[in-house]
Amino acid sequence: MPQQFRNFINGKWIEAKSGRTFENRNPAHWNEVIGLFPKSGPEDVADAVRAARAAFEKWRLVPAPARGDMLRKIGDLLVKSKEEIAREMTREMGKVLTETRGDVQEGIDTAYYAATEGRRLFGHTVPSELPDKFAMAIRIPVGVAGIITPWNFPMAIPTWGIFPAILSGNTVVFKPASDTPKTAVRLVEIMMEAGIPEGVVNLIFGGGGEVGNAIVSHPDVDLVLFTGSTEIGKQILRDGSSTLKRISLELGGKNAQIVMDDADLDLALDGILWGAFGTTGQRCTATSRLILHEKIYDPFMTMLVDRTRKLRLGDGLLQGSEVGPCINEGQRKIVDSYVTIGKAEGARLRCGGSIASGGELANGWFYEPTIFDGVLPSMRIAREEIFGPVLSVLKTNSLDDAVTILNDTVYGLSSSMYTRDVNNAFRAIRDIKAGITYINVPTIGAEAHLPFGGVKQTGNGHREGGWAVYDFFTEWKSVYIDYSGRLQRAQIDNYESGS
Ligand code: UN1
């Protein structure tokens, strides 16, 4: 019998009211069941929100530096459990062990950053326009935050939401992706071990349709932070607007790497292999377009195809595996359908393009790393997010043209350019429309202490990560203190003479 897991509400592990469960399986060995998780519904969400609301009234009064101390402890516990969690994460998510270690490390970084923010949370003091009067603006917590996260970063992305939320004094209802629930259990266990009080963090498993919707439409949830597809993000924005929630969306990408003719080609090659096929292309920051200067196009393509063919697919827990499986059967079908679309559009398949099912791979959702070239900006494989190991290569003849191609998308998350020319680099930084631009670095690899997010349909203007996320999780309160001992009327008494 597989292990059975539970929701976590008000400090207790409890079953979903429905009594139903869903399975979590290993994408590299589909017959391996990792555990059974509760199939929750709106009633479970309502209990979690009630617990979070009650806990908020106490938690908001805990001094922020003390909350920060708990975050530091969470970081320490994550350091201790890093290897164990990384192994478990590879089993449920599929990406290779070096990457799941990095995923846990991103959570550790986020915890330590949050710990230090407990002694900052800066406000402003400003002069008043009246004598003997003091004016300042301070940050206050907002309330109950719904945190809805994807499966591709089962530790990092939940911590990006939960840690700044609780550091700021909010309480949380956390719904992790149904493909990666086990990592969420470990994260919550660690938060409890670090002393986070009952009700401050509540965990509810289940589908977006039942649990996600219930969080978004619940009148007592003040904030929703969602990372996932643009389609669902738009729906969340619509549904959340009826209760005027504050909503932060981190959505799709169609990120590109430009390689100019003056680039270090070996460096650019390492970059594109990592950006396109790391995490099996399943990052919102993954490189799914490569824009190559015509002068280096042919030699670079030869090098790229050669190296891509040598990438070793396999179970991420096995030494030597470089690319893991797709997360599930549905995702692999989507990838395969885009390969069919690319061929029909007239792009040239240079390598990959098939389900990988030889030997050990037969029991997992593996797909060959795939490259199309001769891709035109109008083709669907150049415009739509695929979220898998498929790279579309386009040709350019100048910096301006390359940037125009790069910007020709509804998304604007990450971007990259390889060049040795500092003038090109600064012009690209100025003209590329994206939330993140890398120079001589691939499109993936954002660090936890900088703002993370995108422009256009990648989001709605908020940022995760760094100091910027604290703007989302706090409200401003303006405070005026008059110590003159008399009524002083702003805008009036200080202009009484008529001047
Ligand atoms: C994501 O792709 O959903 O920058 C997050 C990166 C990682 C985070 C990616 N630090 O690629």
PDB file of C-alpha atoms in Angstrom, residues 8 13 155 162 174 182-194 196 201-203 205:
ATOM      1  CA  PHE A   8      -2.296  20.402   7.009  1.00  0.00           C
ATOM      2  CA  TRP A  13      -2.580  16.652   9.441  1.00  0.00           C
ATOM      3  CA  MET A 155      10.637  23.800  -3.537  1.00  0.00           C
ATOM      4  CA  ILE A 162       5.444  31.571   1.401  1.00  0.00           C
ATOM      5  CA  PHE A 174      -0.719  26.832   0.116  1.00  0.00           C
ATOM      6  CA  LYS A 182       5.587  15.342  -1.682  1.00  0.00           C
ATOM      7  CA  THR A 183       8.093  18.194  -1.673  1.00  0.00           C
ATOM      8  CA  ALA A 184       5.333  20.419  -0.289  1.00  0.00           C
ATOM      9  CA  VAL A 185       4.872  18.051   2.656  1.00  0.00           C
ATOM     10  CA  ARG A 186       8.596  18.244   3.468  1.00  0.00           C
ATOM     11  CA  LEU A 187       8.546  22.028   3.224  1.00  0.00           C
ATOM     12  CA  VAL A 188       5.627  22.306   5.630  1.00  0.00           C
ATOM     13  CA  GLU A 189       7.171  19.796   8.059  1.00  0.00           C
ATOM     14  CA  ILE A 190      10.329  21.872   8.142  1.00  0.00           C
ATOM     15  CA  MET A 191       8.414  25.098   8.737  1.00  0.00           C
ATOM     16  CA  MET A 192       6.655  23.481  11.694  1.00  0.00           C
ATOM     17  CA  GLU A 193       9.936  22.163  13.086  1.00  0.00           C
ATOM     18  CA  ALA A 194      11.306  25.696  12.913  1.00  0.00           C
ATOM     19  CA  ILE A 196       6.003  28.506  12.759  1.00  0.00           C
ATOM     20  CA  VAL A 201       0.801  28.003   7.056  1.00  0.00           C
ATOM     21  CA  ASN A 202      -1.928  25.634   5.856  1.00  0.00           C
ATOM     22  CA  LEU A 203      -1.505  23.116   3.058  1.00  0.00           C
ATOM     23  CA  PHE A 205      -3.839  19.295  -1.907  1.00  0.00           C
TER      24      PHE A 205
END
